[in-house]
JSON list of C-alpha atoms and ligand atoms in Angstrom, two decimals:
[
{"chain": "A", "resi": 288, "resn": "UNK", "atom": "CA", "xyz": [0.00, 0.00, 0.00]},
{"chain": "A", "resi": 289, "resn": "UNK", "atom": "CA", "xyz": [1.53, 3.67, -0.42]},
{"chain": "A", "resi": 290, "resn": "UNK", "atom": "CA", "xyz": [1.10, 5.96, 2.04]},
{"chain": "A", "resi": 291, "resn": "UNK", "atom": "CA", "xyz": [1.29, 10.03, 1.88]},
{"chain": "A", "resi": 292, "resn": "UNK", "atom": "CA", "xyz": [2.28, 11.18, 4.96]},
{"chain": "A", "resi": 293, "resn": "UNK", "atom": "CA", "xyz": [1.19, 15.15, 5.91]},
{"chain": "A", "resi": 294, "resn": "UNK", "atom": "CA", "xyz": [3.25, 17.05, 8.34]},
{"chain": "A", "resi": 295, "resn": "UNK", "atom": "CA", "xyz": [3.53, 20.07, 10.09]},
{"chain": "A", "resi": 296, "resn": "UNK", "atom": "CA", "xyz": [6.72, 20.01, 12.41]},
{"chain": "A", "resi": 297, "resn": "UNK", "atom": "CA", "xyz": [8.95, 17.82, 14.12]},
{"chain": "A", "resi": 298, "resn": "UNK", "atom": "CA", "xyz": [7.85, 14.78, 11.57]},
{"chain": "A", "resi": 299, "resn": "UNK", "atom": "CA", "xyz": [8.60, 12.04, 15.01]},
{"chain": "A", "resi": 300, "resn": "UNK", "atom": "CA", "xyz": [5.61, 10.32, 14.09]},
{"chain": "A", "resi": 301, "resn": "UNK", "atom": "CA", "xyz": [6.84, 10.50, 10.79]},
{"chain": "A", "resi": 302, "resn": "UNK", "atom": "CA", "xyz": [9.91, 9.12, 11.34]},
{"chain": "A", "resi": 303, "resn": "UNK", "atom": "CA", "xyz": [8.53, 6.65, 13.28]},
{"chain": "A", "resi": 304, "resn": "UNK", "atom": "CA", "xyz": [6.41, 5.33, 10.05]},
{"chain": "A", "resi": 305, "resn": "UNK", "atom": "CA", "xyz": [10.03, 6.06, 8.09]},
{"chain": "A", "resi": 306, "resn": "UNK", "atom": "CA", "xyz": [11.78, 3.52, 10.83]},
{"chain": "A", "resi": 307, "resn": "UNK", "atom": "CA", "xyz": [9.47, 0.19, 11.14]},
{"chain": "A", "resi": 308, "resn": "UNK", "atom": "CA", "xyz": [9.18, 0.07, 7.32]},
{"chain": "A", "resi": 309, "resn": "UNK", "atom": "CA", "xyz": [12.63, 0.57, 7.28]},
{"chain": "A", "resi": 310, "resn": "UNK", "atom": "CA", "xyz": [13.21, -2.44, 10.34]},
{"chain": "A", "resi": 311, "resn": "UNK", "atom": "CA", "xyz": [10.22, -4.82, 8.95]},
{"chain": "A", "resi": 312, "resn": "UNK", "atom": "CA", "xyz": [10.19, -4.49, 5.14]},
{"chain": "A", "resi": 313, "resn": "UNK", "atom": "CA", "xyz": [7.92, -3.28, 3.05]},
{"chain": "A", "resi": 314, "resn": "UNK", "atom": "CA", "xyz": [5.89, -6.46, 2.43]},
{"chain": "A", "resi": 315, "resn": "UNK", "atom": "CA", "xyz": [6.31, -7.35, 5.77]},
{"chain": "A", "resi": 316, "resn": "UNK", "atom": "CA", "xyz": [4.60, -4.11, 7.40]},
{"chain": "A", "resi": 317, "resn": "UNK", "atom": "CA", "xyz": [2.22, -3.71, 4.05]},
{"chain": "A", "resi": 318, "resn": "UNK", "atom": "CA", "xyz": [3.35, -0.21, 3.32]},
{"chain": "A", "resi": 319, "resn": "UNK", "atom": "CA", "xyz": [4.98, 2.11, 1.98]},
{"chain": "A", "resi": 320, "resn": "UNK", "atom": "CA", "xyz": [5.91, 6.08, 2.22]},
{"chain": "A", "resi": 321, "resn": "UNK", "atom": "CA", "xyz": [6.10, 7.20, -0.77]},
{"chain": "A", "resi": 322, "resn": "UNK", "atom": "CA", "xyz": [5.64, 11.44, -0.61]},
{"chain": "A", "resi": 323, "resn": "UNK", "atom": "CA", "xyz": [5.84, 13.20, 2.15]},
{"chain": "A", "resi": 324, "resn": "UNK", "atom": "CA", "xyz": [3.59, 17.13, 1.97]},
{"chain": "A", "resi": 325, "resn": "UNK", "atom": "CA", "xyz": [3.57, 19.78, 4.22]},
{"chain": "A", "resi": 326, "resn": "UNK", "atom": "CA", "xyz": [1.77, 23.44, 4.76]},
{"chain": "A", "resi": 327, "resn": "UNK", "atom": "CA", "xyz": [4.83, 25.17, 5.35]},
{"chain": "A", "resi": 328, "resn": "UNK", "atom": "CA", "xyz": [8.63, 25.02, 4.22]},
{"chain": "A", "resi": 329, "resn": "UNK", "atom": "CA", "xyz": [11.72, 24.63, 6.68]},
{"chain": "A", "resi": 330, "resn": "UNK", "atom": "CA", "xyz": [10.69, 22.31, 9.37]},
{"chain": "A", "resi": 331, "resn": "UNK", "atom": "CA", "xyz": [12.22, 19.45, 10.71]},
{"chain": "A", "resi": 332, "resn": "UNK", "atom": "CA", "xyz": [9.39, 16.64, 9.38]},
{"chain": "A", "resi": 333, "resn": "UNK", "atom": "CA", "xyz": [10.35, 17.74, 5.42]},
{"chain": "A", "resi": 334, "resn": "UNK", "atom": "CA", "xyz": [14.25, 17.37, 6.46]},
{"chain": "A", "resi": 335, "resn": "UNK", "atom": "CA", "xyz": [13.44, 13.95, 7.68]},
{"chain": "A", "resi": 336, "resn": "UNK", "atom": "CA", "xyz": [11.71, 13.27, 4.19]},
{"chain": "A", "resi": 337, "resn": "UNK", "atom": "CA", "xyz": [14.29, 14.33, 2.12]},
{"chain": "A", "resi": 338, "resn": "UNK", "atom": "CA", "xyz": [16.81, 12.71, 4.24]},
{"chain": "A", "resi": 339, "resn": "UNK", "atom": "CA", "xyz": [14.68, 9.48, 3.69]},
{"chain": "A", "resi": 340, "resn": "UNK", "atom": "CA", "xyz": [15.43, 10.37, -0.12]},
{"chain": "A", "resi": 341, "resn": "UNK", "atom": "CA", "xyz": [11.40, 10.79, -0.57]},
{"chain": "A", "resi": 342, "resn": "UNK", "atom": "CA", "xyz": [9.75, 13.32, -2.60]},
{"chain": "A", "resi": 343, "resn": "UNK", "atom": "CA", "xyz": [7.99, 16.33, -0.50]},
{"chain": "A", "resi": 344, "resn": "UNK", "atom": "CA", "xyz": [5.60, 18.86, -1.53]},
{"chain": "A", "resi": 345, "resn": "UNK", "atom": "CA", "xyz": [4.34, 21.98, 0.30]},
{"chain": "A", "resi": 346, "resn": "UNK", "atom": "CA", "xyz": [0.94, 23.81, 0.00]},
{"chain": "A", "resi": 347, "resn": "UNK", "atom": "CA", "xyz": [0.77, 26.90, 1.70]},
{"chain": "A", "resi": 348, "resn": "UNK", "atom": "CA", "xyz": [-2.31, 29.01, 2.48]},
{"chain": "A", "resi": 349, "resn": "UNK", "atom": "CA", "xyz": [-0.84, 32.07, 1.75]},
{"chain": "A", "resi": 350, "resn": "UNK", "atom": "CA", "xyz": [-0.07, 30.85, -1.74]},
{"chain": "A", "resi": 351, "resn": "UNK", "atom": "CA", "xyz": [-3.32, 30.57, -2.72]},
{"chain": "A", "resi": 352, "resn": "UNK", "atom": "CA", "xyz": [-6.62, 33.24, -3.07]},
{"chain": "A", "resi": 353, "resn": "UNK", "atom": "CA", "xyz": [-8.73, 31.04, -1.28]},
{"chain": "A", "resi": 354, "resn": "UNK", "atom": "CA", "xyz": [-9.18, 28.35, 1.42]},
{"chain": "A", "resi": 355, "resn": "UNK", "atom": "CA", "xyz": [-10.97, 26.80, -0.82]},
{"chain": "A", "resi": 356, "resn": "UNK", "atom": "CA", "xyz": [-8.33, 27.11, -3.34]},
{"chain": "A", "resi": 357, "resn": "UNK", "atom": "CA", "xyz": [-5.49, 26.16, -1.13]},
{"chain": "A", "resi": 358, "resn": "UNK", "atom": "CA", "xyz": [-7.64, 22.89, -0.48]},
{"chain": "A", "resi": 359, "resn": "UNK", "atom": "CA", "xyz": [-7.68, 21.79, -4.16]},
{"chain": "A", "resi": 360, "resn": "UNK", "atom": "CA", "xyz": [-4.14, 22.26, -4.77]},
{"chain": "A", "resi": 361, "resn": "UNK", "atom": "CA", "xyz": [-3.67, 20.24, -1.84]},
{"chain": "A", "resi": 362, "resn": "UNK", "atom": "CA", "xyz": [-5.92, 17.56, -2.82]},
{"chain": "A", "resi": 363, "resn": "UNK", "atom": "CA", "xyz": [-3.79, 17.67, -6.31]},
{"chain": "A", "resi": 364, "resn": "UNK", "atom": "CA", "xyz": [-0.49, 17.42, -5.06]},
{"chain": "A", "resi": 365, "resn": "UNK", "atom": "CA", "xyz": [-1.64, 14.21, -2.21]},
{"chain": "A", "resi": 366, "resn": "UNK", "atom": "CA", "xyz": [-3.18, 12.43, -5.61]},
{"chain": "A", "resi": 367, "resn": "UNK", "atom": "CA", "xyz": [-0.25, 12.95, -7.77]},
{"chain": "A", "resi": 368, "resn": "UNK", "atom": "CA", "xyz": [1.02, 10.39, -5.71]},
{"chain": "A", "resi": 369, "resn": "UNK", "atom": "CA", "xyz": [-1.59, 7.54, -6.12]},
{"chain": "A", "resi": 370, "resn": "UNK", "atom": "CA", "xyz": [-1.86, 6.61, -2.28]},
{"chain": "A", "resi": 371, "resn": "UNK", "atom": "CA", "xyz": [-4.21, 4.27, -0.98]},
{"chain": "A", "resi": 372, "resn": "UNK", "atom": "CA", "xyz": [-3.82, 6.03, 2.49]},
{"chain": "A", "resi": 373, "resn": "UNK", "atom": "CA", "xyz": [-3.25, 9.68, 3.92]},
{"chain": "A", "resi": 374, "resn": "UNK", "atom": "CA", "xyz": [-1.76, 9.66, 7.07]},
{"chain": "A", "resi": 375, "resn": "UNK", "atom": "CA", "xyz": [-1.87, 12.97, 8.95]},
{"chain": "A", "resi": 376, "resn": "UNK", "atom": "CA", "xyz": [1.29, 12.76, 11.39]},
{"chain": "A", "resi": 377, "resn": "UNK", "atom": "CA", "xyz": [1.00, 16.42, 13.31]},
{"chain": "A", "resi": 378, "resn": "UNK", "atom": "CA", "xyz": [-0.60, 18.55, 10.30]},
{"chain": "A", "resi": 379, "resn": "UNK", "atom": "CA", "xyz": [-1.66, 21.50, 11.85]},
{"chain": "A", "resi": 380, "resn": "UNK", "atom": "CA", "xyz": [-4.50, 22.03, 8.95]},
{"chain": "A", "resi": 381, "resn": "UNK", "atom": "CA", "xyz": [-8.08, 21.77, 8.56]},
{"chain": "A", "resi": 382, "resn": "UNK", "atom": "CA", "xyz": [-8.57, 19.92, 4.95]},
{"chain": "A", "resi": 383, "resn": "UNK", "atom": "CA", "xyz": [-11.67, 21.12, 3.22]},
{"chain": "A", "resi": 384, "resn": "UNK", "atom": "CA", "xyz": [-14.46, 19.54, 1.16]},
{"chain": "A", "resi": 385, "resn": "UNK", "atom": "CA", "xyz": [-12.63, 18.70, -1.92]},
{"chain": "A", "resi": 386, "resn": "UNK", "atom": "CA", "xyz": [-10.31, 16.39, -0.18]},
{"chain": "A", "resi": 387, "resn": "UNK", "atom": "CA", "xyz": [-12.51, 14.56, 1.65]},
{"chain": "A", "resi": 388, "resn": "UNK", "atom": "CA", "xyz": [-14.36, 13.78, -1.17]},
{"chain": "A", "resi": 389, "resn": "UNK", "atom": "CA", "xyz": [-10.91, 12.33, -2.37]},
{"chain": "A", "resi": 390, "resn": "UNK", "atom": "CA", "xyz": [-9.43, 11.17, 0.29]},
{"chain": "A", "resi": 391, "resn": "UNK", "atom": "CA", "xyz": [-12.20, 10.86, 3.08]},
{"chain": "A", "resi": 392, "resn": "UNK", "atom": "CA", "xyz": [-12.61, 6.75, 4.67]},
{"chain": "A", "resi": 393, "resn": "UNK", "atom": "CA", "xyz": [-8.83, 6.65, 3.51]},
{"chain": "A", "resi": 394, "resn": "UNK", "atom": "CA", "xyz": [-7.55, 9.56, 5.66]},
{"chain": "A", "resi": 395, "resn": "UNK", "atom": "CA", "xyz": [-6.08, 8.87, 9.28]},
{"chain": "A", "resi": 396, "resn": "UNK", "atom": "CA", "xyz": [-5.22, 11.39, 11.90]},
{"chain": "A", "resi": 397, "resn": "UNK", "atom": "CA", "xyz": [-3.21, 11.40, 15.28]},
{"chain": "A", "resi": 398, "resn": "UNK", "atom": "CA", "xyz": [-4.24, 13.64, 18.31]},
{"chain": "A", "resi": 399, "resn": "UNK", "atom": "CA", "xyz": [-2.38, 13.68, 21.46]},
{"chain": "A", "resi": 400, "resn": "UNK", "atom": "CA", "xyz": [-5.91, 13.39, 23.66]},
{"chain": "A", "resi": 401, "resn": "UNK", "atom": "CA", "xyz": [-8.00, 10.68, 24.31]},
{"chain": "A", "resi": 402, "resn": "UNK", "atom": "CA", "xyz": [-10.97, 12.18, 21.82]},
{"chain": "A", "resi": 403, "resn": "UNK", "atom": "CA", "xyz": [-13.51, 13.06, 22.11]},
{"chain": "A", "resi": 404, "resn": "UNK", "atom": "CA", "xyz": [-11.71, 14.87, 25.07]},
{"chain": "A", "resi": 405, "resn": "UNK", "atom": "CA", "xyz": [-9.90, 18.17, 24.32]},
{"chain": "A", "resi": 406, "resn": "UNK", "atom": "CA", "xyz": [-9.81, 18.20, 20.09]},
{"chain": "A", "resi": 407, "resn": "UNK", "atom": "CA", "xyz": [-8.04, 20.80, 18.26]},
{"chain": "A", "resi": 408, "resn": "UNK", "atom": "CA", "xyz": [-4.87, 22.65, 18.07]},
{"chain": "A", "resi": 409, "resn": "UNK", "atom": "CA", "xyz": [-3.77, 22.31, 22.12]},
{"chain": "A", "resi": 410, "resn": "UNK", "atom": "CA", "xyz": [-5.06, 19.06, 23.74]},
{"chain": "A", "resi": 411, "resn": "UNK", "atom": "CA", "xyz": [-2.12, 18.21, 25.38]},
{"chain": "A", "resi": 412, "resn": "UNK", "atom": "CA", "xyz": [-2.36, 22.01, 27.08]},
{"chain": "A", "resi": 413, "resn": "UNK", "atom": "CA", "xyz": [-6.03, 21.74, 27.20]},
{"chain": "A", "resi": 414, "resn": "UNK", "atom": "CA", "xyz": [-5.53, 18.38, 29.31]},
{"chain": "A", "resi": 415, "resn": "UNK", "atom": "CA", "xyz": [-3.23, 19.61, 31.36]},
{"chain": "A", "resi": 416, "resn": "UNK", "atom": "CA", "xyz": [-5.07, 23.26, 32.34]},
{"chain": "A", "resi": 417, "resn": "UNK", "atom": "CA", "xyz": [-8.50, 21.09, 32.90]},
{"chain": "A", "resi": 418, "resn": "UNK", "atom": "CA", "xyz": [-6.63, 18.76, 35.56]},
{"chain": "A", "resi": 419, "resn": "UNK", "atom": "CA", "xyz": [-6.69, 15.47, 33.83]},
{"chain": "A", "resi": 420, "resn": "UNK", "atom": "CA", "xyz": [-5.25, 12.64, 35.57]},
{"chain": "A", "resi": 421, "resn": "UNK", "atom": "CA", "xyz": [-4.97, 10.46, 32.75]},
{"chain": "A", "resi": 422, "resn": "UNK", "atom": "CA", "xyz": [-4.88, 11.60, 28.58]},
{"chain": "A", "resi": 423, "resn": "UNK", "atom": "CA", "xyz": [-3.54, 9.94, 26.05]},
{"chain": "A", "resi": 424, "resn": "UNK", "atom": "CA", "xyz": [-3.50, 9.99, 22.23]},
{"chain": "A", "resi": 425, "resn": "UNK", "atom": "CA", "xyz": [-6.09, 9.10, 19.52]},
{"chain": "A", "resi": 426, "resn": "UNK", "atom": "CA", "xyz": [-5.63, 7.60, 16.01]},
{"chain": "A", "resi": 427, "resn": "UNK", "atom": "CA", "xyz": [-8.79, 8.17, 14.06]},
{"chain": "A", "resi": 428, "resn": "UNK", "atom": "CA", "xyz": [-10.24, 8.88, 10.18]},
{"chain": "A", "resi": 429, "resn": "UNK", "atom": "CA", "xyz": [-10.68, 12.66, 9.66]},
{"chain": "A", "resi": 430, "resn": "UNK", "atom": "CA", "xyz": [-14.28, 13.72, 8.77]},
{"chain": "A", "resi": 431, "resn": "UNK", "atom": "CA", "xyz": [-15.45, 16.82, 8.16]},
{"chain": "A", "resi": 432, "resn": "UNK", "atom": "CA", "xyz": [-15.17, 18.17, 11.58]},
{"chain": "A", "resi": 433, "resn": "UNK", "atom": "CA", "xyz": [-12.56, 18.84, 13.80]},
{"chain": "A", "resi": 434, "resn": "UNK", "atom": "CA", "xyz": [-10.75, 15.71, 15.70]},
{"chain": "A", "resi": 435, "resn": "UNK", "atom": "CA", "xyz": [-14.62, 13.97, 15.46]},
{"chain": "A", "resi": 436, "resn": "UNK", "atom": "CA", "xyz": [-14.00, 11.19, 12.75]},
{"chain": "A", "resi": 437, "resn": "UNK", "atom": "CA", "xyz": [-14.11, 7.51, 13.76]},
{"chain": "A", "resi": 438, "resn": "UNK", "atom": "CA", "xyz": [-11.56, 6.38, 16.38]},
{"chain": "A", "resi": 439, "resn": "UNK", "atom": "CA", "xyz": [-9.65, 3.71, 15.27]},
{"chain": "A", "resi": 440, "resn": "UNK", "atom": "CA", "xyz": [-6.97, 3.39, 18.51]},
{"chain": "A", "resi": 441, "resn": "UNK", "atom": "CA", "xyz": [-6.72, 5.46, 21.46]},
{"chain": "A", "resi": 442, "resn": "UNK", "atom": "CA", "xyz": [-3.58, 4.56, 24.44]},
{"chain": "A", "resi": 443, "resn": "UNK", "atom": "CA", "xyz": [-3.26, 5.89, 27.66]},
{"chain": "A", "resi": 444, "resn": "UNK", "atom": "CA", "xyz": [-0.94, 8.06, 29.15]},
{"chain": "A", "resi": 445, "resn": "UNK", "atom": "CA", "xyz": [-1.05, 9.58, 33.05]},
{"chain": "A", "resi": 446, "resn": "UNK", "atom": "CA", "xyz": [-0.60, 12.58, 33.75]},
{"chain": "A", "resi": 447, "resn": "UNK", "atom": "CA", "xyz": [1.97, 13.16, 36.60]},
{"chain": "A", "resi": 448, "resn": "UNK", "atom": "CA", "xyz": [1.82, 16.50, 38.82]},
{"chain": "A", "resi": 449, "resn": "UNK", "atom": "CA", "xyz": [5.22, 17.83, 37.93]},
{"chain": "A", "resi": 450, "resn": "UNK", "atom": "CA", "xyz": [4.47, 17.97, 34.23]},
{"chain": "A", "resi": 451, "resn": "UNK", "atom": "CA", "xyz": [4.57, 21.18, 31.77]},
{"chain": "A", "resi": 452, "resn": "UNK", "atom": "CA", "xyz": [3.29, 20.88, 28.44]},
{"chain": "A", "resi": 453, "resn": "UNK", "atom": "CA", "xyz": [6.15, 19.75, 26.99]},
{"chain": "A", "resi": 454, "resn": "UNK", "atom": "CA", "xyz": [7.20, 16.75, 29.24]},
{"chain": "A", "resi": 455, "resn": "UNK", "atom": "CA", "xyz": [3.50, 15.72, 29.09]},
{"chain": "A", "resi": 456, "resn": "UNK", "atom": "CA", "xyz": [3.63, 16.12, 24.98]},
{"chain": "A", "resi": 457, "resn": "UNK", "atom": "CA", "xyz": [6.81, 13.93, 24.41]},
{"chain": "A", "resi": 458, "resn": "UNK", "atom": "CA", "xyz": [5.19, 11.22, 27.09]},
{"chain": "A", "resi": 459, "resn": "UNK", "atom": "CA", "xyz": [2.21, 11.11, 25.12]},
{"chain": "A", "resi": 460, "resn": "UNK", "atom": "CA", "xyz": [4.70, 10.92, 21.59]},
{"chain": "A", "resi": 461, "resn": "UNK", "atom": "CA", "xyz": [6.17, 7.79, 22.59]},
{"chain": "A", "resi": 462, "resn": "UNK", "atom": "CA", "xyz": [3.06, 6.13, 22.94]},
{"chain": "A", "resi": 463, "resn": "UNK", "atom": "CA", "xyz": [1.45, 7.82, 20.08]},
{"chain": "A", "resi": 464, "resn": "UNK", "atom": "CA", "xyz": [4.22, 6.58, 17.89]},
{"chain": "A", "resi": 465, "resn": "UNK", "atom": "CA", "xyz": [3.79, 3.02, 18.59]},
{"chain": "A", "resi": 466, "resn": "UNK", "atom": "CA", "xyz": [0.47, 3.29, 18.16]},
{"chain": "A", "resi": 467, "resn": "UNK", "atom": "CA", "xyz": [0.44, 5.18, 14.54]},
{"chain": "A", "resi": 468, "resn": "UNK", "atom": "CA", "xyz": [3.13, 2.41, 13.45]},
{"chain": "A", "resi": 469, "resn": "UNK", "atom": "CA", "xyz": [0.87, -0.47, 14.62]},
{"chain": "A", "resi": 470, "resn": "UNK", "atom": "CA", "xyz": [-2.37, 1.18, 13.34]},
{"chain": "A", "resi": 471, "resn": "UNK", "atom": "CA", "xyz": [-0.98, 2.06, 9.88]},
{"chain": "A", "resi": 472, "resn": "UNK", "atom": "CA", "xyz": [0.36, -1.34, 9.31]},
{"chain": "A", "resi": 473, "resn": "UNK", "atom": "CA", "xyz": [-2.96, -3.20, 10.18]},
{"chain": "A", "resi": 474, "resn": "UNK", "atom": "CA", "xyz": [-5.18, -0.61, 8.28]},
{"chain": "A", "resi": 475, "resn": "UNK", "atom": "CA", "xyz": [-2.93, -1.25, 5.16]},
{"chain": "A", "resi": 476, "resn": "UNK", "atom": "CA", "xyz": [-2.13, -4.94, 5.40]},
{"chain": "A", "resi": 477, "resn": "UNK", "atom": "CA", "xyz": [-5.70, -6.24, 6.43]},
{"chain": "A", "resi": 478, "resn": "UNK", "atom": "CA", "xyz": [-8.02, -4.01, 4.91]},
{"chain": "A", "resi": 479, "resn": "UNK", "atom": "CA", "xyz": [-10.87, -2.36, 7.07]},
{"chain": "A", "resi": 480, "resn": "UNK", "atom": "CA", "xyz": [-14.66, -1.02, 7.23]},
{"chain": "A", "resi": 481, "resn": "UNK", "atom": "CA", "xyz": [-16.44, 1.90, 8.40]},
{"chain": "A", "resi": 482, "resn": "UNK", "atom": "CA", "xyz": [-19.43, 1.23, 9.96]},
{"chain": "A", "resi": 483, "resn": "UNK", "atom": "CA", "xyz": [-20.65, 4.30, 11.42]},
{"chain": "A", "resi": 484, "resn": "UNK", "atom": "CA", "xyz": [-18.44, 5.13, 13.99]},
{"chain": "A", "resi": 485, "resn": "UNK", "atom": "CA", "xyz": [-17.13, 1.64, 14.26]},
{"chain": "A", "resi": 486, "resn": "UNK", "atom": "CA", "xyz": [-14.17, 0.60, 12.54]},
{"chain": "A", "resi": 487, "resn": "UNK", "atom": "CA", "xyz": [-13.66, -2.73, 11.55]},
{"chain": "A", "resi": 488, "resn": "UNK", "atom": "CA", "xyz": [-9.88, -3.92, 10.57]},
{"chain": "A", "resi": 489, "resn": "UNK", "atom": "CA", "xyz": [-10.30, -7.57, 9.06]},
{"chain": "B", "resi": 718, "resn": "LIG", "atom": "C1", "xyz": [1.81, 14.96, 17.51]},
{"chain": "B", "resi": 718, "resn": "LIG", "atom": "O1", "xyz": [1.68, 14.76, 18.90]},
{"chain": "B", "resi": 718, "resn": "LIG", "atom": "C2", "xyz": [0.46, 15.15, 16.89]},
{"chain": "B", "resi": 718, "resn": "LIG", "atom": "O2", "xyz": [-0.55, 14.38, 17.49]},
{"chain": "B", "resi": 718, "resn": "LIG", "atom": "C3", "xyz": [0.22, 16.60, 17.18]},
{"chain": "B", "resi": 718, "resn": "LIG", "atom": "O3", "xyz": [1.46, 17.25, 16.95]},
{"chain": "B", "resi": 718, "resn": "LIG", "atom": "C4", "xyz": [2.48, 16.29, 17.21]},
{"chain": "B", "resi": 718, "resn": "LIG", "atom": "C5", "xyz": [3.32, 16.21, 15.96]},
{"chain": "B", "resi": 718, "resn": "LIG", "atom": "O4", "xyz": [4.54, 15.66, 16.32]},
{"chain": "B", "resi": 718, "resn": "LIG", "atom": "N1", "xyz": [-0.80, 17.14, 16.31]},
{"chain": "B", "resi": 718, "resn": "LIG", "atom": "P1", "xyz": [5.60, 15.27, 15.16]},
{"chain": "B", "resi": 718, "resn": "LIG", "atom": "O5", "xyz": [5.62, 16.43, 14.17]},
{"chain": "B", "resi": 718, "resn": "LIG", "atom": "O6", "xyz": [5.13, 13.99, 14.54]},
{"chain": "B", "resi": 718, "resn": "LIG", "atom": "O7", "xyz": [6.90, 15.11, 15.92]}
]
């Protein structure tokens, strides 16, 4: 299966992805990455593409007249690339009609709560500020709302009193990681169904 990974910053979860195909094979794990896209140039996730020797893209807003605009171009430059999934590995972008029309049922997203807990751009802070004892991530497939799509995986992580954002953020990373790897490999190699809000992995 080929896989276009979307990224936003660091590109961990990314590498991740990068590191078990690299460690299981191809065949073995069922997938492959075979673009990588961003919404903006210079971060870290792109430099771990191109040092992977993959082909990148970037679609900025600002490049475009319209939202609407910017979400066509983006649906374009994912299909160019033929994948059979879109993984979203810390894209900090809403996508917009036109590509989930394309890509929706095939599109998978990772958020560091347990959903439907704290969705959008700050969940780990959101967590944190609210008092959570325990939070987590969520791997799910993106819908047309925000963090709301069907939830495919979700793991665990406490919360412990002397954390900031950022210790709590890498905590939930390492499990997050594990879990997009496993996810991603069983979505590609088995096959799955949507039913409703279920999802069913053969
Ligand atoms: C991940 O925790 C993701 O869930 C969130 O931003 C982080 C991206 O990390 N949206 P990285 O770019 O994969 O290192």
């Amino acid at each position: 299966k080929r896989l276009v990974v979307l990224v936003s910053g660091s590109g961990t979860n990314l590498q991740a992805l990068l590191d078990a195909i690299a460690a299981t094979g191809v065949a073995a794990y069922g997938a492959e990455v075979v673009a990588v896209g961003a919404d903006r140039e210079g971060i870290e996730g792109l430099a771990r593409a191109e040092r992977a020797g993959l082909p990148t893209f970037v679609c900025r807003i600002k490049d475009h007249e319209s939202r609407e605009a910017w979400d066509a171009a983006l649906t374009e430059a994912v299909s160019a690339y033929e994948p059979d999934l879109v993984v979203s590995a810390g894209f900090m972008k809403i996508v917009g009609k036109e590509f989930l029309a394309r890509f929706g049922g095939r599109f998978v997203n990772t958020h560091p709560a347990l959903l439907p807990s704290f969705p959008g751009a700050h969940g780990v802070r959101d967590a944190l500020a609210y008092g959570a004892k325990v939070t987590g991530c969520t791997v799910h497939f993106v819908d047309d709302g925000v963090d709301t799509g069907p939830i495919i995986a979700q793991g665990v992580v406490e919360v412990r009193d002397e954390d900031d954002e950022s210790a709590l953020h890498e905590r939930i990373k390492e499990v997050e990681r594990r879990l997009l790897v496993e996810v991603v490999g069983r979505l590609a190699r088995n096959g799955y169904r949507i039913e409703g809000r279920k999802v069913v992995i053969q």
